[in-house]
CSV table of C-alpha atoms and ligand atoms in Angstrom, one decimal:
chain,number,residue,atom,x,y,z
A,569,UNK,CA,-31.6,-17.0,-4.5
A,570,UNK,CA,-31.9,-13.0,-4.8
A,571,UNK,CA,-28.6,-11.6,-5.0
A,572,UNK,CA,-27.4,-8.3,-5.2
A,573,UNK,CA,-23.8,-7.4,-6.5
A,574,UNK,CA,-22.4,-4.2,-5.5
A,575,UNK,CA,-20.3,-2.0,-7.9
A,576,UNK,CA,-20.3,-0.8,-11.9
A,577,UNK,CA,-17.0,-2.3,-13.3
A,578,UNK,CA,-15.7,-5.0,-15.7
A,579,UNK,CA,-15.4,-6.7,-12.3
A,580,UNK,CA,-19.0,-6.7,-11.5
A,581,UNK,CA,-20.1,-7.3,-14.8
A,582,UNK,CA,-17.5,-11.1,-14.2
A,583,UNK,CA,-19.6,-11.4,-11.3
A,584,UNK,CA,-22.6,-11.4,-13.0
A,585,UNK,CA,-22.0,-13.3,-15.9
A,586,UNK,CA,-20.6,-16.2,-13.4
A,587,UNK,CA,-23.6,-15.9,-11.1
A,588,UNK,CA,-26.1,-15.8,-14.6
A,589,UNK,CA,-24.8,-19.3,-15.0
A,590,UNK,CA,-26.3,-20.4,-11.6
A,591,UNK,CA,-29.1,-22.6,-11.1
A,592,UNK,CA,-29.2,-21.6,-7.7
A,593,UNK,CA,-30.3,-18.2,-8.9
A,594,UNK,CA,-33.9,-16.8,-9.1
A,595,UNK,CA,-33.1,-12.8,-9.9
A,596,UNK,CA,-30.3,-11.1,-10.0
A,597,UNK,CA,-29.7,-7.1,-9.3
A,598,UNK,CA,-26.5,-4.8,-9.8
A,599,UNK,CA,-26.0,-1.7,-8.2
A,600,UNK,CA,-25.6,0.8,-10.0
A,601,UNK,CA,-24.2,-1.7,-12.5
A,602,UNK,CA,-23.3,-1.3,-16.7
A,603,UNK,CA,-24.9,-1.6,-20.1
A,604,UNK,CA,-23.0,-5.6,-19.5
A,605,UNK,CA,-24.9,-6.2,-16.3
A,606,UNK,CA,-27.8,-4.9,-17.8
A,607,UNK,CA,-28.3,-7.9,-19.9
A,608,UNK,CA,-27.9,-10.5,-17.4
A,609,UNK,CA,-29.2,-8.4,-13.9
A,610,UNK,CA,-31.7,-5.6,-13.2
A,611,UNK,CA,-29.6,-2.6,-12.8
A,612,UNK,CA,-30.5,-0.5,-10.4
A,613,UNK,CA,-29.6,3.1,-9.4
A,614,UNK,CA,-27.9,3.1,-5.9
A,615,UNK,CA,-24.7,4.3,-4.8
A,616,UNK,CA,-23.3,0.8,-2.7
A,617,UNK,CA,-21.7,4.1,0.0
A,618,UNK,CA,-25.2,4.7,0.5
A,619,UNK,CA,-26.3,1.7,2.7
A,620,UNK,CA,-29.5,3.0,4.0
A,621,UNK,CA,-30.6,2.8,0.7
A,622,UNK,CA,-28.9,-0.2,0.1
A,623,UNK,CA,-31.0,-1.5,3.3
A,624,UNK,CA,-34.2,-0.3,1.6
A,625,UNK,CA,-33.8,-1.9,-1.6
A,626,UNK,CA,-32.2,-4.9,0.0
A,627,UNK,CA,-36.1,-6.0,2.5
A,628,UNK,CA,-37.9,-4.5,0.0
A,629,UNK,CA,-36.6,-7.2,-2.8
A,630,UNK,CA,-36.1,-10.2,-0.9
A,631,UNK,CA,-32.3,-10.4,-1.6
A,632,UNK,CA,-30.8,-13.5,0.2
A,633,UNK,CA,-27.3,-12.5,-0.5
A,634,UNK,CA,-25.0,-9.3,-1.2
A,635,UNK,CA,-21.9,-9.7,-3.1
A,636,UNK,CA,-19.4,-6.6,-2.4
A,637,UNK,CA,-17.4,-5.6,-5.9
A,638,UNK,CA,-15.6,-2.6,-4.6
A,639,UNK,CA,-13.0,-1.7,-1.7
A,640,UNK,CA,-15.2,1.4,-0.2
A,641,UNK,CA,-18.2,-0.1,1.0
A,642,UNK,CA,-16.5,-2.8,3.0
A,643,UNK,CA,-13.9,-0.3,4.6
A,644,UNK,CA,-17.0,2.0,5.1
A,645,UNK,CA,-18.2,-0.6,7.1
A,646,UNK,CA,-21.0,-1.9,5.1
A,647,UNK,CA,-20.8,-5.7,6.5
A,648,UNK,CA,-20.7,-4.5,10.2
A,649,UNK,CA,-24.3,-1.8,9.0
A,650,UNK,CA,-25.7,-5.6,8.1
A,651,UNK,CA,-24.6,-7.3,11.1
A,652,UNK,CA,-25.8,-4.2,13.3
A,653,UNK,CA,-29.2,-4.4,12.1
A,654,UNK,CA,-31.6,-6.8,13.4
A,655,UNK,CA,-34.0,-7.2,9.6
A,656,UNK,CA,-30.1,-7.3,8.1
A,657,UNK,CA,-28.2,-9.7,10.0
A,658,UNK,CA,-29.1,-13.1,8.6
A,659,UNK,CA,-28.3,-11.4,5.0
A,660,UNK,CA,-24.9,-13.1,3.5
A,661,UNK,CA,-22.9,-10.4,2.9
A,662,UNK,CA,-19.7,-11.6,1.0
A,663,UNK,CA,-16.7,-9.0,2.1
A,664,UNK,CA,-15.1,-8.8,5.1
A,665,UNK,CA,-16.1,-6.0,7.7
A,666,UNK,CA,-14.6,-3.2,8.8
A,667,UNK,CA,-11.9,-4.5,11.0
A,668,UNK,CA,-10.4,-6.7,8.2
A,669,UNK,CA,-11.2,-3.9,5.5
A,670,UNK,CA,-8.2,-1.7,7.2
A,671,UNK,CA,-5.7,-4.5,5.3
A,672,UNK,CA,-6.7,-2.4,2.1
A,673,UNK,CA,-8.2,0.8,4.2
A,674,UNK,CA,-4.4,1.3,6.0
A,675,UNK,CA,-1.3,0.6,4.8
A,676,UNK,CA,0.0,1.1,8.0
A,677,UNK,CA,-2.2,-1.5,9.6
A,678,UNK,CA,-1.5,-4.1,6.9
A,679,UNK,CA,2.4,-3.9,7.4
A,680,UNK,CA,2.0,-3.7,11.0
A,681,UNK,CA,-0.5,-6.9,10.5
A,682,UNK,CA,2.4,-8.9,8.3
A,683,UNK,CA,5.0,-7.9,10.8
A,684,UNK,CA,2.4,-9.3,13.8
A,685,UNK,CA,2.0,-12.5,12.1
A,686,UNK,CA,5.2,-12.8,10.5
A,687,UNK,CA,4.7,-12.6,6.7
A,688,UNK,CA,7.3,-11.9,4.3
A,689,UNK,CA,7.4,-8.1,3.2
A,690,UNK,CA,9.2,-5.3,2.4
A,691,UNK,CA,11.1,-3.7,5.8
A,692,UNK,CA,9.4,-0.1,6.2
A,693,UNK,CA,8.6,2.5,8.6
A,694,UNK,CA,5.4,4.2,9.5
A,695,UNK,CA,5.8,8.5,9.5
A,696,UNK,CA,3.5,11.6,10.5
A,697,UNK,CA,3.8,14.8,10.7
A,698,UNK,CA,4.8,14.1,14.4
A,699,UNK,CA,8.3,12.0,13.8
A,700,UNK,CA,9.5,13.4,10.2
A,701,UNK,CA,12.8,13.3,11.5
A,702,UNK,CA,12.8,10.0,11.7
A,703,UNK,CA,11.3,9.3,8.5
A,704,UNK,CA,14.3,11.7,6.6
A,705,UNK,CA,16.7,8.8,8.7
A,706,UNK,CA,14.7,6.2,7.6
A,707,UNK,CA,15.2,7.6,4.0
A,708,UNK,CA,18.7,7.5,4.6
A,709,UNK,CA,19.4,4.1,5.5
A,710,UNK,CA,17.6,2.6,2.3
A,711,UNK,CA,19.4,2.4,-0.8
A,712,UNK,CA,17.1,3.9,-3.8
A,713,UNK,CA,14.3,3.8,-5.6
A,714,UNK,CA,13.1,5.1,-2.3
A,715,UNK,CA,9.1,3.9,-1.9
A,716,UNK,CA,6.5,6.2,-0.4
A,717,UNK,CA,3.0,5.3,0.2
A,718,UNK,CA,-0.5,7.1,1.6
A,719,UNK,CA,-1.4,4.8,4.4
A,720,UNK,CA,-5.6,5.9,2.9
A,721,UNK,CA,-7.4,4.9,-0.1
A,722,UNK,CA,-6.1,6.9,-2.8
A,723,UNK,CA,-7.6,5.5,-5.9
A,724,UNK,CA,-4.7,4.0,-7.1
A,725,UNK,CA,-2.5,6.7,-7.2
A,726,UNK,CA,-1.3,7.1,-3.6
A,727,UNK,CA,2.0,5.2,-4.2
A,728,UNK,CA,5.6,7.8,-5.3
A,729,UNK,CA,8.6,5.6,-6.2
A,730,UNK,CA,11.5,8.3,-6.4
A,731,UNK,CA,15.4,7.7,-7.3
A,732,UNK,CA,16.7,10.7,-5.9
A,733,UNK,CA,17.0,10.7,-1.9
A,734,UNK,CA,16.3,14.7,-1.6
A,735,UNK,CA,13.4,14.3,-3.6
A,736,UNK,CA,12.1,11.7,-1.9
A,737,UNK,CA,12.5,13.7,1.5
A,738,UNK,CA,10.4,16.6,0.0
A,739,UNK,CA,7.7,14.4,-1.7
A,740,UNK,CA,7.7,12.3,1.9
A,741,UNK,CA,6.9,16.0,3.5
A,742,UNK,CA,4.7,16.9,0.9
A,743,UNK,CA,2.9,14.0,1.2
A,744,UNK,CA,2.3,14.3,5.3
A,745,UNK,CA,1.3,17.9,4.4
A,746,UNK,CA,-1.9,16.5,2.2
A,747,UNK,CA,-0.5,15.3,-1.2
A,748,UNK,CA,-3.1,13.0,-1.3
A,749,UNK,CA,-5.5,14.7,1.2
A,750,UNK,CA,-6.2,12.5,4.5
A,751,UNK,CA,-4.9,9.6,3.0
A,752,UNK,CA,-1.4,11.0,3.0
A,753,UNK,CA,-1.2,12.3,6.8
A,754,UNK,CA,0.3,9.0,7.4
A,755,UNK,CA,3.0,7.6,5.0
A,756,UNK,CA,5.0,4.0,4.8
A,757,UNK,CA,8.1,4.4,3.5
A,758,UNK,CA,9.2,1.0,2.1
A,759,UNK,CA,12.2,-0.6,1.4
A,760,UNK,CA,12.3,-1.2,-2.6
A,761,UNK,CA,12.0,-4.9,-3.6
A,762,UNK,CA,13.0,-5.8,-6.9
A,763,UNK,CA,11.1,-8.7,-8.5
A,764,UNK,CA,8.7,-9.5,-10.9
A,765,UNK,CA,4.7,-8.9,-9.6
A,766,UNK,CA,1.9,-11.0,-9.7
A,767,UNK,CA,-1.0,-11.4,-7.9
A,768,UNK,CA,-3.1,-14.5,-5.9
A,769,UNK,CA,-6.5,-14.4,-5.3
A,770,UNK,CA,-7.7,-16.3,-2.1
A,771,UNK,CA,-11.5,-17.1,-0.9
A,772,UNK,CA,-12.2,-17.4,2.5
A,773,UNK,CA,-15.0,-18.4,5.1
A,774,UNK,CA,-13.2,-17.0,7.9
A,775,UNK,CA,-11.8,-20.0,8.8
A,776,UNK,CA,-11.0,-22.4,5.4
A,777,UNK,CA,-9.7,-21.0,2.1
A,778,UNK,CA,-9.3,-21.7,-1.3
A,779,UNK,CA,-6.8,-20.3,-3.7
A,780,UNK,CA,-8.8,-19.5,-6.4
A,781,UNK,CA,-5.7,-18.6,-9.5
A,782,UNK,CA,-3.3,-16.1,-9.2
A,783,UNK,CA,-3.0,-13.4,-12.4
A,784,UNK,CA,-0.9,-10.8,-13.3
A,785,UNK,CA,-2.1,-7.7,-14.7
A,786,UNK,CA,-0.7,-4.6,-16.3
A,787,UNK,CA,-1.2,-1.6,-14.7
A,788,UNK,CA,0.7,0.9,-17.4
A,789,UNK,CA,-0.9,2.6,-19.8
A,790,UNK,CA,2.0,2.3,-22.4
A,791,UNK,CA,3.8,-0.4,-24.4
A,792,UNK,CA,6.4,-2.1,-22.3
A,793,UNK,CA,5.2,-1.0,-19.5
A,794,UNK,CA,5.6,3.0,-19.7
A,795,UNK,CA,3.3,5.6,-18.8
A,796,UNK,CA,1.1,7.0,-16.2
A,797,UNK,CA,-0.1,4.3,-13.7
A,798,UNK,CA,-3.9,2.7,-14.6
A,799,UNK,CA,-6.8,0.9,-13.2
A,800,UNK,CA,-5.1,-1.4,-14.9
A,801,UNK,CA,-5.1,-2.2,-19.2
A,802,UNK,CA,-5.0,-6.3,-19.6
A,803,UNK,CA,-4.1,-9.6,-17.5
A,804,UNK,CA,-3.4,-13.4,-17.8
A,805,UNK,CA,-4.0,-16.2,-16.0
A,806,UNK,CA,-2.5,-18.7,-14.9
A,807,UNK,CA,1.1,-17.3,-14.5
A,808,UNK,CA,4.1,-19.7,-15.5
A,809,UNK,CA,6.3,-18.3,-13.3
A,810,UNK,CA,4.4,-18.9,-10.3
A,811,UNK,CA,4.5,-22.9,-10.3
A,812,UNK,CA,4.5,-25.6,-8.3
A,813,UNK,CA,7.6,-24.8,-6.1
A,814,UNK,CA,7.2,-21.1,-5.5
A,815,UNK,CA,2.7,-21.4,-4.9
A,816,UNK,CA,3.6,-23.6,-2.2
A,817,UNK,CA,5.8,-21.1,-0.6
A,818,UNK,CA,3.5,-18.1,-1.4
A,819,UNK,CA,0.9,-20.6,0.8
A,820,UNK,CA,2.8,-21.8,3.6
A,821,UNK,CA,4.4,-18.4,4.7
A,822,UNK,CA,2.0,-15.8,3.3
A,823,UNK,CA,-1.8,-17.4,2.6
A,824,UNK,CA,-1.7,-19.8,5.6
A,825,UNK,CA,-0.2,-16.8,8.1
A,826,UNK,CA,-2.3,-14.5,6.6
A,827,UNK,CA,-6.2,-16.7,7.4
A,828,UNK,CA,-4.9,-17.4,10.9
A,829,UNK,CA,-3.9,-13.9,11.3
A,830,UNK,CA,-7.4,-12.8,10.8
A,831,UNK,CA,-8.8,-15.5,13.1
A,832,UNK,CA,-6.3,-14.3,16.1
A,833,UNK,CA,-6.5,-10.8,15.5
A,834,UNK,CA,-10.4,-11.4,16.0
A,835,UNK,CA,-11.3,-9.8,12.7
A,836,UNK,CA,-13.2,-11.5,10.8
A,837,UNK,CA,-12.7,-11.6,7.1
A,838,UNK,CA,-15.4,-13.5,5.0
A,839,UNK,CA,-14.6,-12.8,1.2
A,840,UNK,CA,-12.1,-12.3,-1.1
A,841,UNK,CA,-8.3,-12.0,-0.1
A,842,UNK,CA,-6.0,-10.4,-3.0
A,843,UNK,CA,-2.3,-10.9,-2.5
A,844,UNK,CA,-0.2,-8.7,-4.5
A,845,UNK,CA,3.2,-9.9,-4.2
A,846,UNK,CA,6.6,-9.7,-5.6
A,847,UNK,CA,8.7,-12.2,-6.8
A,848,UNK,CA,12.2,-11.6,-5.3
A,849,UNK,CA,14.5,-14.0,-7.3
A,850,UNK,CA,12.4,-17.6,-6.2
A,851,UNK,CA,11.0,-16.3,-2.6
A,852,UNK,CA,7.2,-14.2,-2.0
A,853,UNK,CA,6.9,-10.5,-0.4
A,854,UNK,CA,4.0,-9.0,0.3
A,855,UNK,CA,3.6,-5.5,-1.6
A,856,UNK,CA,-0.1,-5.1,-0.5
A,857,UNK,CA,-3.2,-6.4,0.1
A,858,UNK,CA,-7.0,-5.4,-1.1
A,859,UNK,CA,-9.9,-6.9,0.6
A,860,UNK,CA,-11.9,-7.9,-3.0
A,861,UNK,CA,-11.1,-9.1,-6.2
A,862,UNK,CA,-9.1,-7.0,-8.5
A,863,UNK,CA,-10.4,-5.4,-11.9
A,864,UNK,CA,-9.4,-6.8,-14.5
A,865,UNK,CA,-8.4,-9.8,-12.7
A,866,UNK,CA,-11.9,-11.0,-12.3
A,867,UNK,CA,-12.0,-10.9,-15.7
A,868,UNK,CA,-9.7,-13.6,-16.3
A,869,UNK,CA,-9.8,-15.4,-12.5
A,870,UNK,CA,-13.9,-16.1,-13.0
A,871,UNK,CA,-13.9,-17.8,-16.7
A,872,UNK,CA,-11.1,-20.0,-14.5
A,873,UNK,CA,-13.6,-21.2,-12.0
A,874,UNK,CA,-15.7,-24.0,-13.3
A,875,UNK,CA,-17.5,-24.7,-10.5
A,876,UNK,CA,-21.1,-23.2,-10.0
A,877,UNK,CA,-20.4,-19.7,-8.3
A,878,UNK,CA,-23.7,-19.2,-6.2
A,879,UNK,CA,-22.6,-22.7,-4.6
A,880,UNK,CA,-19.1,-21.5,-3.8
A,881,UNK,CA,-20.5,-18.0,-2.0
A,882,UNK,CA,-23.5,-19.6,-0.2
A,883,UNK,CA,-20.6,-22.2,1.1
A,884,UNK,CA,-18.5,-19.1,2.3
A,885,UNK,CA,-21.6,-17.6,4.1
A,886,UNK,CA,-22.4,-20.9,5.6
A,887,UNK,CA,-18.7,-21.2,6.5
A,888,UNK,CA,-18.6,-24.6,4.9
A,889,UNK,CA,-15.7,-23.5,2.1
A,890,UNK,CA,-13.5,-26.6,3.4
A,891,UNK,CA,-16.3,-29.2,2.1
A,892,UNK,CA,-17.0,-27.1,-1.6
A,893,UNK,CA,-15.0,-29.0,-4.4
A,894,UNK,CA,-13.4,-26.1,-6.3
A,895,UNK,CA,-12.7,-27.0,-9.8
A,896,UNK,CA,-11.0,-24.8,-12.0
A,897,UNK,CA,-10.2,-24.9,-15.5
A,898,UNK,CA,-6.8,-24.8,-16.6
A,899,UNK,CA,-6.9,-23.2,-19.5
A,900,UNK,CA,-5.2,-19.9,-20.0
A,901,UNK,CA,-7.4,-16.8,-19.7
A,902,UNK,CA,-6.2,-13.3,-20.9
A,903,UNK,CA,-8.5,-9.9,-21.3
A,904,UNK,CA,-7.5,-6.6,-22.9
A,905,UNK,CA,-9.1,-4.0,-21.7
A,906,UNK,CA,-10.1,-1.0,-24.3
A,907,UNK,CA,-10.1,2.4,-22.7
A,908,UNK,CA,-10.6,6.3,-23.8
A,909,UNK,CA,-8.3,8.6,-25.4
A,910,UNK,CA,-7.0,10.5,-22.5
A,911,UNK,CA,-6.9,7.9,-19.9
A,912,UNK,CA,-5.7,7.5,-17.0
A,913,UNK,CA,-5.9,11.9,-17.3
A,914,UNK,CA,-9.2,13.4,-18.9
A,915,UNK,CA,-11.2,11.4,-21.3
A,916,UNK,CA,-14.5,12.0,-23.1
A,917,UNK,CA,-17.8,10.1,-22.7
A,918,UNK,CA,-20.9,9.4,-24.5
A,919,UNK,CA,-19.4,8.2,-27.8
A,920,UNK,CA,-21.2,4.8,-29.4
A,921,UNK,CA,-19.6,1.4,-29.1
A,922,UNK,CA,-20.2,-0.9,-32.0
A,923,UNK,CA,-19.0,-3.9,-33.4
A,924,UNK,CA,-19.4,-6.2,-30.0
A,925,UNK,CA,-21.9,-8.6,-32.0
A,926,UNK,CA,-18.9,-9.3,-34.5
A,927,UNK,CA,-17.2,-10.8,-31.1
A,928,UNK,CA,-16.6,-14.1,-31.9
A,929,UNK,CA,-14.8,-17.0,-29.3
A,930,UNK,CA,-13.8,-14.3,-26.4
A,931,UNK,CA,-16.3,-12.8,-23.8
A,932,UNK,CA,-17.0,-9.6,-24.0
A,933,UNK,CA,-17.0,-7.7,-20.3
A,934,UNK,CA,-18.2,-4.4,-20.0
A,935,UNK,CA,-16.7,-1.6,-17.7
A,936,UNK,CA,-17.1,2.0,-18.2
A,937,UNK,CA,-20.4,1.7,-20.1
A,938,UNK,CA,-23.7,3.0,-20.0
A,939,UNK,CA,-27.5,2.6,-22.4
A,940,UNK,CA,-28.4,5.6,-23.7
A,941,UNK,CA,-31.2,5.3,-26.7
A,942,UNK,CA,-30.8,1.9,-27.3
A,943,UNK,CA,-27.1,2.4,-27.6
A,944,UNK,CA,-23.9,1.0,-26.0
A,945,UNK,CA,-22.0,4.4,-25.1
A,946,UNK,CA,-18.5,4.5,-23.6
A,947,UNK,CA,-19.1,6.2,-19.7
A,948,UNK,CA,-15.9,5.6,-18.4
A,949,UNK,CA,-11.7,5.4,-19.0
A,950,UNK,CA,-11.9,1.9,-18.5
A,951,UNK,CA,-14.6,0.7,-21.2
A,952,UNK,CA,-14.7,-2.9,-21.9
A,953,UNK,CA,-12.3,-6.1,-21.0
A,954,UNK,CA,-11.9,-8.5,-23.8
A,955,UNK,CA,-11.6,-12.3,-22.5
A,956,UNK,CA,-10.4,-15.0,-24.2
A,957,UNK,CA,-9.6,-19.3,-23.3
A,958,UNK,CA,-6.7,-20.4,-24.7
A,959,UNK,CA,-4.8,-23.7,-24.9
A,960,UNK,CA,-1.5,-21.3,-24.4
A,961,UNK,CA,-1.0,-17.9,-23.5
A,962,UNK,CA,-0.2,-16.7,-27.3
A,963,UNK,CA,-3.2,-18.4,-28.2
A,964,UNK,CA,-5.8,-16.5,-25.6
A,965,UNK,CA,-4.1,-13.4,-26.4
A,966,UNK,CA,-4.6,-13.4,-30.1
A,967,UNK,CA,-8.2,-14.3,-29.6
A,968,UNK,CA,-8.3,-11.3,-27.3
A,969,UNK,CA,-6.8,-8.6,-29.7
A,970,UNK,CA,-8.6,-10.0,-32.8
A,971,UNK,CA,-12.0,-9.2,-30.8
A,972,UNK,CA,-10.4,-6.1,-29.4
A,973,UNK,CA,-9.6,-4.9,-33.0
A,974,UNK,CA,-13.5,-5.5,-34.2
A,975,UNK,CA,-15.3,-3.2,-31.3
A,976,UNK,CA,-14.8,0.4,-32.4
A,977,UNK,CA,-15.8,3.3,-30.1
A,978,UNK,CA,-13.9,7.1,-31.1
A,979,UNK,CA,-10.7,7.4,-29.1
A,980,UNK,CA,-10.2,3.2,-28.7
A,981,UNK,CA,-6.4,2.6,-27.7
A,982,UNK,CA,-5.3,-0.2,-26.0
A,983,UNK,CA,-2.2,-2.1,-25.3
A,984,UNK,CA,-1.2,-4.8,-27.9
A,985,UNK,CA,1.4,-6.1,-25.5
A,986,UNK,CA,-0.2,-7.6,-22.8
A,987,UNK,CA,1.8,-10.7,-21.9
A,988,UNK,CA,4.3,-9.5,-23.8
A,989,UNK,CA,7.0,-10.4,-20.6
A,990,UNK,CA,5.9,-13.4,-20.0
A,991,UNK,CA,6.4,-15.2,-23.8
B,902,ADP,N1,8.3,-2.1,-1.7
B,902,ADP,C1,8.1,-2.0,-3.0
B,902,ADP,N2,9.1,-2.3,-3.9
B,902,ADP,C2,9.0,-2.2,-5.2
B,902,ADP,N3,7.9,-1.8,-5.8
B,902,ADP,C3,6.8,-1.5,-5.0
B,902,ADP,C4,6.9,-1.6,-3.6
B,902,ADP,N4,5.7,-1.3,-3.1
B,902,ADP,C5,4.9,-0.9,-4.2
B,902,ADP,N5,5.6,-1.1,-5.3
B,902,ADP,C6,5.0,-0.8,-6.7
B,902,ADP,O1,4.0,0.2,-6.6
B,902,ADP,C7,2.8,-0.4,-7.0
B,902,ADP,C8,1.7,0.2,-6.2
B,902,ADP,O2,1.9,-0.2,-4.8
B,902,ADP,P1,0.7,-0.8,-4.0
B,902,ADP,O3,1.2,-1.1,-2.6
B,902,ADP,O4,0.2,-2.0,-4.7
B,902,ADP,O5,-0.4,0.3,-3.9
B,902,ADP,P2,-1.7,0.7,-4.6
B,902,ADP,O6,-2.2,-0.5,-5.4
B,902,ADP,O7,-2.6,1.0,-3.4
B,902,ADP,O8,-1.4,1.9,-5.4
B,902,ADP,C9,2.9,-1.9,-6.9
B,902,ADP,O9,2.1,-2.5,-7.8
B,902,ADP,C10,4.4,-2.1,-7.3
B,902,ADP,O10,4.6,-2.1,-8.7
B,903,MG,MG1,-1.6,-2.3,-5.9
């Protein structure tokens, strides 16, 4: 097979590494990609917003199969362009279309989706410009940390959690005025639900699915959780917390509601569901949902999957997920991701990375990254995700910071407590 993989992240480089293992695979492509994918892939310069160029490179190569890495493409619509166009339409494309895509593309749609099909989530209420009043009563009736959200993609950082009510009224109205641009005209408010997070990472056909791990990643840029809010700086899989007991709850009244959902609500969703969910004292909410895998989750969900990864996707575009055997290794995975001085706020680029031959017994996943005369330069905030197997959690995560410590790039920080909550 010819597959293509969409995006340029720590993510796509997982991908790629999974899909290199393939024997079903005959070339693979990544677009625009990394100095990682560039290893295992052809890298090749296209922007996956720009699908006519996307279509070009796609007939002109052969590719058999498109694997979506990001969020924008699929709530751009970039499934549906396939389906829409005749040379396109027997292309797999693994993401859901548009329709589906609104679960990450609009808050608003995805609450009003859980409230439709009757999945556990945080109470909330949808505001404009055109009934503020209400949203100021809405405000009222909580108790704090009052929980604001652009209903758009905001990179991240659309989401205010505010202790003081006032405040929360004039960030809410701020917010509807164009805080966060478009994104922002509409705002949930959401009642605050007070938990521990974790995520679960689902794969569907559209009408089977298979949980594939759940992870939980941290998304602070500080020790013990402080600081400005991140792409996110390390993660672990499997979680402890999340056993037996409470998976089988997060499956009967969020993953099973959540496939049929889909299939009633006629939008079809073939790809990768991501459940972030809190933990309130031994019962699932909902806090969101993203319509692809998660970065860095991917980079400790995909060393968990054993089984060959080109068989798993071409059984999701066939729609025969229910007859793949899914094996997954259980093993704990954790990855520490390395990022610029500066980060999440400005950051410089360009500066060499050495030391990743001294790597030994952890898999080293590239993020922010480019070549640039036959060097590995940093090109990003995010730069590389450090993965290691362990037998136990401690044991992963000292492989991953003993590797961390050996790559050296000017400006390296990252967080030597990942897991540190979980011990
Ligand atoms: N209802 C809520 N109660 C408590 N914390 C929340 C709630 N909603 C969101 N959060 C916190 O805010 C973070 C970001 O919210 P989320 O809905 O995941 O938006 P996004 O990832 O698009 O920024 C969550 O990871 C969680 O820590
Ligand atoms: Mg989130």
């Amino acid at each position: 097979m010819k597959v293509l993989v969409l995006g340029s992240g720590g993510r796509e480089h997982a991908f790629a590494w999974k899909i290199a293992q393939s024997s079903k695979l005959e070339k693979l492509f990544v677009a625009p990609g990394n100095a990682g994918t560039e290893e295992l892939a052809e890298n090749v310069n296209i922007n996956p917003n720009d699908f006519e160029k996307v279509k070009t490179f796609v007939l002109e190569n052969g590719i058999n199969m498109v694997i979506v890495g990001p969020e924008d493409p699929l709530v751009n619509g970039i499934h549906d362009f396939f389906l829409n166009d005749e040379n396109l339409k027997h292309i797999a494309v693994i993401g859901p279309e548009k329709a589906a895509a609104q679960m990450e593309g609009s808050k608003d749609f995805a609450k009003d989706f859980m409230a439709r099909h009757k999945i556990p989530t945080a109470q909330y209420k949808s505001i404009t410009s055109e009934n503020l009043e209400e949203g100021y009563q809405f405000l009222e009736s909580l108790k704090a940390p009052y929980v604001l959200k652009a209903d758009g993609l905001a990179a991240g950082k659309g989401v205010l959690i505010i202790e003081d009510l006032n405040e929360a009224k004039n960030s809410l109205e701020e917010m509807i005025g164009g805080m966060f641009g478009s994104a922002s005209a509409t705002v949930v408010i959401e009642e605050f639900l007070s938990g521990i997070e974790l995520s679960v990472f689902v794969l569907t056909d559209g009408e089977s699915y298979k949980v594939l791990a759940e992870a939980k990643d941290y998304k602070r840029i500080g020790e013990g959780d402080t600081g400005l809010n991140t792409g996110g700086m390390g993660a672990i899989s499997p979680v402890h917390f999340a056993n037996e007991e409470f998976m089988s709850k997060v499956e009967e009244r969020i993953i099973k509601p959540t496939i049929d959902g889909f299939q009633k609500d006629k939008t079809p969703f073939v790809g990768f569901v991501f459940i972030g969910l809190m933990k309130v004292g031994n019962d699932p909410f909902v806090i969101e949902y993203n319509v692809r895998m998660g970065d860095p989750e991917t980079e400790v969900v995909l060393p968990r999957i054993k089984s060959d990864f080109l068989e798993l996707m071409v059984s999701v575009a066939d729609k025969k997920l229910d007859q793949f055997e899914l094996e997954l290794d259980n093993r704990t995975v954790s990855t520490v991701m390395l990022v610029s001085d500066g980060y999440p706020e400005a950051y410089a680029k360009g500066k060499t990375i050495t030391g990743i031959d001294q790597v030994s017994d952890s898999i080293v996943f590239h993020a922010g990254t480019t070549g640039k005369n036959n060097e590995v330069v940093t090109n990003g905030g995010r730069v590389i995700a450090v993965s290691s197997y362990g037998d136990n959690l401690e044991n992963a995560l000292t492989k991953s910071f003993s590797n961390a410590e050996k790559i050296q790039f000017e400006g390296k920080y990252y967080r030597k407590d990942i897991g540190f909550d979980l011990k």
